[in-house]
């Protein structure tokens, strides 16, 4: 009976292959989805920055669509605009311990999901069957997304 059982697979739209459930490409999209969940929560709890979190969610969604469809990468100019100013990124532990806002930890969690996405994105770019979707030009907005969240975390921590 167990001889007929198999782990699930999925049809990958990027490579047009059948992938195992533990495929690395799945990890990228899982982190993308987790980031979107956190950004949605932040949009509801941080009303002063809600519109920007929603733009970030759209960017993440459009980036995933671009990876899959091969369409051009979404513009990340608004993320660059959010990062204008002095590049001061404090130590996360110090900032969290000195924070006056519970939202700071949620923003840092979102930043970590961006870092996971960056890791998996680069990893997938090295796999021949995925490399077209995970191109350098599509990657360019992710560091700015992380930095925009770092700036917001610093500002929220002092509120």
PDB file of C-alpha atoms in Angstrom:
ATOM      1  CA  UNK A   1       0.000   0.000   0.000  1.00  0.00           C
ATOM      2  CA  UNK A   2       2.765   2.497   0.908  1.00  0.00           C
ATOM      3  CA  UNK A   3       4.510   1.792  -2.395  1.00  0.00           C
ATOM      4  CA  UNK A   4       1.799   3.836  -4.154  1.00  0.00           C
ATOM      5  CA  UNK A   5       2.152   6.874  -1.878  1.00  0.00           C
ATOM      6  CA  UNK A   6       4.211   9.795  -3.124  1.00  0.00           C
ATOM      7  CA  UNK A   7       5.007  13.238  -1.865  1.00  0.00           C
ATOM      8  CA  UNK A   8       3.136  16.029  -3.668  1.00  0.00           C
ATOM      9  CA  UNK A   9       4.543  17.855  -6.662  1.00  0.00           C
ATOM     10  CA  UNK A  10       3.560  21.040  -8.456  1.00  0.00           C
ATOM     11  CA  UNK A  11       3.810  22.323 -11.990  1.00  0.00           C
ATOM     12  CA  UNK A  12       6.271  25.203 -12.015  1.00  0.00           C
ATOM     13  CA  UNK A  13       5.147  28.018 -14.293  1.00  0.00           C
ATOM     14  CA  UNK A  14       8.667  29.451 -14.483  1.00  0.00           C
ATOM     15  CA  UNK A  15      10.439  26.369 -15.784  1.00  0.00           C
ATOM     16  CA  UNK A  16       7.450  24.410 -17.131  1.00  0.00           C
ATOM     17  CA  UNK A  17       8.647  21.433 -15.103  1.00  0.00           C
ATOM     18  CA  UNK A  18       7.121  19.297 -12.392  1.00  0.00           C
ATOM     19  CA  UNK A  19       8.879  20.119  -9.150  1.00  0.00           C
ATOM     20  CA  UNK A  20       8.909  18.347  -5.828  1.00  0.00           C
ATOM     21  CA  UNK A  21       7.170  20.024  -2.945  1.00  0.00           C
ATOM     22  CA  UNK A  22      10.505  20.826  -1.294  1.00  0.00           C
ATOM     23  CA  UNK A  23      11.759  22.693  -4.343  1.00  0.00           C
ATOM     24  CA  UNK A  24      13.815  25.774  -3.547  1.00  0.00           C
ATOM     25  CA  UNK A  25      11.656  27.876  -5.844  1.00  0.00           C
ATOM     26  CA  UNK A  26       8.745  27.095  -3.532  1.00  0.00           C
ATOM     27  CA  UNK A  27      10.717  28.610  -0.634  1.00  0.00           C
ATOM     28  CA  UNK A  28      11.081  31.891  -2.494  1.00  0.00           C
ATOM     29  CA  UNK A  29       7.337  32.170  -3.056  1.00  0.00           C
ATOM     30  CA  UNK A  30       6.513  31.075   0.504  1.00  0.00           C
ATOM     31  CA  UNK A  31       8.689  33.891   1.850  1.00  0.00           C
ATOM     32  CA  UNK A  32       7.119  36.299  -0.609  1.00  0.00           C
ATOM     33  CA  UNK A  33       3.693  35.342   0.712  1.00  0.00           C
ATOM     34  CA  UNK A  34       4.798  35.636   4.342  1.00  0.00           C
ATOM     35  CA  UNK A  35       6.199  39.092   3.621  1.00  0.00           C
ATOM     36  CA  UNK A  36       2.881  40.125   2.067  1.00  0.00           C
ATOM     37  CA  UNK A  37       1.047  38.917   5.186  1.00  0.00           C
ATOM     38  CA  UNK A  38       3.305  40.977   7.429  1.00  0.00           C
ATOM     39  CA  UNK A  39       3.000  44.050   5.171  1.00  0.00           C
ATOM     40  CA  UNK A  40      -0.798  43.710   5.246  1.00  0.00           C
ATOM     41  CA  UNK A  41      -0.723  43.620   9.058  1.00  0.00           C
ATOM     42  CA  UNK A  42       1.537  46.663   9.123  1.00  0.00           C
ATOM     43  CA  UNK A  43      -0.760  48.523   6.722  1.00  0.00           C
ATOM     44  CA  UNK A  44      -3.607  48.005   9.175  1.00  0.00           C
ATOM     45  CA  UNK A  45      -1.648  48.905  12.309  1.00  0.00           C
ATOM     46  CA  UNK A  46       0.575  51.746  11.047  1.00  0.00           C
ATOM     47  CA  UNK A  47      -2.001  54.057   9.491  1.00  0.00           C
ATOM     48  CA  UNK A  48       0.491  56.870   8.824  1.00  0.00           C
ATOM     49  CA  UNK A  49       2.487  54.605   6.492  1.00  0.00           C
ATOM     50  CA  UNK A  50      -0.376  52.372   5.331  1.00  0.00           C
ATOM     51  CA  UNK A  51      -0.289  53.532   1.716  1.00  0.00           C
ATOM     52  CA  UNK A  52       3.407  52.761   1.450  1.00  0.00           C
ATOM     53  CA  UNK A  53       2.956  49.268   2.899  1.00  0.00           C
ATOM     54  CA  UNK A  54       0.221  48.663   0.319  1.00  0.00           C
ATOM     55  CA  UNK A  55       2.546  49.845  -2.466  1.00  0.00           C
ATOM     56  CA  UNK A  56       5.162  47.444  -1.102  1.00  0.00           C
ATOM     57  CA  UNK A  57       2.632  44.591  -1.218  1.00  0.00           C
ATOM     58  CA  UNK A  58       1.839  45.456  -4.825  1.00  0.00           C
ATOM     59  CA  UNK A  59       5.545  45.548  -5.654  1.00  0.00           C
ATOM     60  CA  UNK A  60       6.063  42.087  -4.101  1.00  0.00           C
ATOM     61  CA  UNK A  61       3.048  40.712  -5.973  1.00  0.00           C
ATOM     62  CA  UNK A  62       4.130  42.290  -9.261  1.00  0.00           C
ATOM     63  CA  UNK A  63       7.665  40.992  -8.774  1.00  0.00           C
ATOM     64  CA  UNK A  64       6.353  37.440  -8.347  1.00  0.00           C
ATOM     65  CA  UNK A  65       4.226  37.883 -11.449  1.00  0.00           C
ATOM     66  CA  UNK A  66       7.246  39.145 -13.360  1.00  0.00           C
ATOM     67  CA  UNK A  67       9.368  36.183 -12.284  1.00  0.00           C
ATOM     68  CA  UNK A  68       6.684  33.782 -13.463  1.00  0.00           C
ATOM     69  CA  UNK A  69       5.563  35.529 -16.659  1.00  0.00           C
ATOM     70  CA  UNK A  70       8.865  36.948 -17.841  1.00  0.00           C
ATOM     71  CA  UNK A  71       7.379  40.450 -18.061  1.00  0.00           C
ATOM     72  CA  UNK A  72       9.636  43.369 -17.109  1.00  0.00           C
ATOM     73  CA  UNK A  73      10.399  43.935 -13.448  1.00  0.00           C
ATOM     74  CA  UNK A  74       8.048  46.323 -11.639  1.00  0.00           C
ATOM     75  CA  UNK A  75       9.324  49.814 -10.938  1.00  0.00           C
ATOM     76  CA  UNK A  76      10.885  50.237  -7.527  1.00  0.00           C
ATOM     77  CA  UNK A  77      11.395  54.006  -7.778  1.00  0.00           C
ATOM     78  CA  UNK A  78       8.962  54.632  -4.903  1.00  0.00           C
ATOM     79  CA  UNK A  79      11.184  52.435  -2.702  1.00  0.00           C
ATOM     80  CA  UNK A  80      14.236  54.469  -3.662  1.00  0.00           C
ATOM     81  CA  UNK A  81      12.270  57.618  -2.799  1.00  0.00           C
ATOM     82  CA  UNK A  82      11.423  56.161   0.644  1.00  0.00           C
ATOM     83  CA  UNK A  83      15.138  55.567   1.236  1.00  0.00           C
ATOM     84  CA  UNK A  84      16.234  59.133   0.625  1.00  0.00           C
ATOM     85  CA  UNK A  85      18.187  60.564   3.515  1.00  0.00           C
ATOM     86  CA  UNK A  86      21.149  59.558   5.630  1.00  0.00           C
ATOM     87  CA  UNK A  87      21.930  55.859   5.468  1.00  0.00           C
ATOM     88  CA  UNK A  88      21.776  55.071   9.147  1.00  0.00           C
ATOM     89  CA  UNK A  89      20.777  51.535   9.887  1.00  0.00           C
ATOM     90  CA  UNK A  90      21.111  50.760  13.557  1.00  0.00           C
ATOM     91  CA  UNK A  91      21.882  47.442  15.159  1.00  0.00           C
ATOM     92  CA  UNK A  92      18.604  45.515  15.237  1.00  0.00           C
ATOM     93  CA  UNK A  93      18.997  44.283  18.818  1.00  0.00           C
ATOM     94  CA  UNK A  94      19.789  47.764  20.103  1.00  0.00           C
ATOM     95  CA  UNK A  95      16.952  49.368  18.190  1.00  0.00           C
ATOM     96  CA  UNK A  96      14.456  46.753  19.399  1.00  0.00           C
ATOM     97  CA  UNK A  97      15.568  47.035  23.027  1.00  0.00           C
ATOM     98  CA  UNK A  98      15.293  50.831  22.950  1.00  0.00           C
ATOM     99  CA  UNK A  99      12.054  50.940  20.953  1.00  0.00           C
ATOM    100  CA  UNK A 100       8.973  52.572  22.355  1.00  0.00           C
ATOM    101  CA  UNK A 101       6.657  50.917  19.830  1.00  0.00           C
ATOM    102  CA  UNK A 102       5.546  47.290  19.415  1.00  0.00           C
ATOM    103  CA  UNK A 103       5.386  47.927  15.662  1.00  0.00           C
ATOM    104  CA  UNK A 104       9.181  48.034  15.438  1.00  0.00           C
ATOM    105  CA  UNK A 105       9.478  44.254  15.858  1.00  0.00           C
ATOM    106  CA  UNK A 106       6.836  43.649  13.193  1.00  0.00           C
ATOM    107  CA  UNK A 107       8.715  45.844  10.736  1.00  0.00           C
ATOM    108  CA  UNK A 108      11.970  44.022  11.504  1.00  0.00           C
ATOM    109  CA  UNK A 109      10.219  40.728  10.882  1.00  0.00           C
ATOM    110  CA  UNK A 110       9.131  42.009   7.469  1.00  0.00           C
ATOM    111  CA  UNK A 111      12.741  43.015   6.802  1.00  0.00           C
ATOM    112  CA  UNK A 112      13.857  39.466   7.559  1.00  0.00           C
ATOM    113  CA  UNK A 113      11.378  38.078   5.042  1.00  0.00           C
ATOM    114  CA  UNK A 114      12.855  40.427   2.444  1.00  0.00           C
ATOM    115  CA  UNK A 115      16.306  39.074   3.289  1.00  0.00           C
ATOM    116  CA  UNK A 116      15.009  35.496   2.908  1.00  0.00           C
ATOM    117  CA  UNK A 117      13.565  36.472  -0.468  1.00  0.00           C
ATOM    118  CA  UNK A 118      16.906  37.973  -1.490  1.00  0.00           C
ATOM    119  CA  UNK A 119      18.703  34.785  -0.486  1.00  0.00           C
ATOM    120  CA  UNK A 120      16.308  32.496  -2.370  1.00  0.00           C
ATOM    121  CA  UNK A 121      16.196  34.849  -5.368  1.00  0.00           C
ATOM    122  CA  UNK A 122      19.979  34.712  -5.806  1.00  0.00           C
ATOM    123  CA  UNK A 123      19.985  30.971  -5.227  1.00  0.00           C
ATOM    124  CA  UNK A 124      17.328  30.440  -7.906  1.00  0.00           C
ATOM    125  CA  UNK A 125      19.244  32.659 -10.328  1.00  0.00           C
ATOM    126  CA  UNK A 126      21.996  30.018 -10.305  1.00  0.00           C
ATOM    127  CA  UNK A 127      19.657  27.202 -11.343  1.00  0.00           C
ATOM    128  CA  UNK A 128      19.556  27.022 -15.129  1.00  0.00           C
ATOM    129  CA  UNK A 129      15.854  26.223 -15.437  1.00  0.00           C
ATOM    130  CA  UNK A 130      14.917  29.192 -13.176  1.00  0.00           C
ATOM    131  CA  UNK A 131      17.621  31.717 -14.040  1.00  0.00           C
ATOM    132  CA  UNK A 132      15.566  33.592 -16.650  1.00  0.00           C
ATOM    133  CA  UNK A 133      12.848  34.367 -14.121  1.00  0.00           C
ATOM    134  CA  UNK A 134      15.249  35.215 -11.313  1.00  0.00           C
ATOM    135  CA  UNK A 135      17.286  37.781 -13.206  1.00  0.00           C
ATOM    136  CA  UNK A 136      19.489  40.538 -11.828  1.00  0.00           C
ATOM    137  CA  UNK A 137      17.184  43.299 -13.095  1.00  0.00           C
ATOM    138  CA  UNK A 138      14.251  41.789 -11.170  1.00  0.00           C
ATOM    139  CA  UNK A 139      16.367  41.596  -8.017  1.00  0.00           C
ATOM    140  CA  UNK A 140      17.197  45.328  -7.949  1.00  0.00           C
ATOM    141  CA  UNK A 141      14.172  46.474  -5.934  1.00  0.00           C
ATOM    142  CA  UNK A 142      14.580  44.007  -3.063  1.00  0.00           C
ATOM    143  CA  UNK A 143      17.510  45.762  -1.318  1.00  0.00           C
ATOM    144  CA  UNK A 144      15.553  49.030  -1.458  1.00  0.00           C
ATOM    145  CA  UNK A 145      12.484  47.312  -0.008  1.00  0.00           C
ATOM    146  CA  UNK A 146      14.578  46.091   2.909  1.00  0.00           C
ATOM    147  CA  UNK A 147      16.158  49.517   3.400  1.00  0.00           C
ATOM    148  CA  UNK A 148      12.791  51.331   3.244  1.00  0.00           C
ATOM    149  CA  UNK A 149      11.561  49.033   6.016  1.00  0.00           C
ATOM    150  CA  UNK A 150      14.743  49.720   8.026  1.00  0.00           C
ATOM    151  CA  UNK A 151      14.115  53.473   7.804  1.00  0.00           C
ATOM    152  CA  UNK A 152      10.516  52.984   8.880  1.00  0.00           C
ATOM    153  CA  UNK A 153      11.530  50.735  11.797  1.00  0.00           C
ATOM    154  CA  UNK A 154      13.918  53.390  13.043  1.00  0.00           C
ATOM    155  CA  UNK A 155      11.260  56.100  12.832  1.00  0.00           C
ATOM    156  CA  UNK A 156       8.566  53.952  14.485  1.00  0.00           C
ATOM    157  CA  UNK A 157      10.932  52.905  17.259  1.00  0.00           C
ATOM    158  CA  UNK A 158      11.216  56.519  18.371  1.00  0.00           C
ATOM    159  CA  UNK A 159       7.496  57.314  18.236  1.00  0.00           C
TER     160      UNK A 159
END
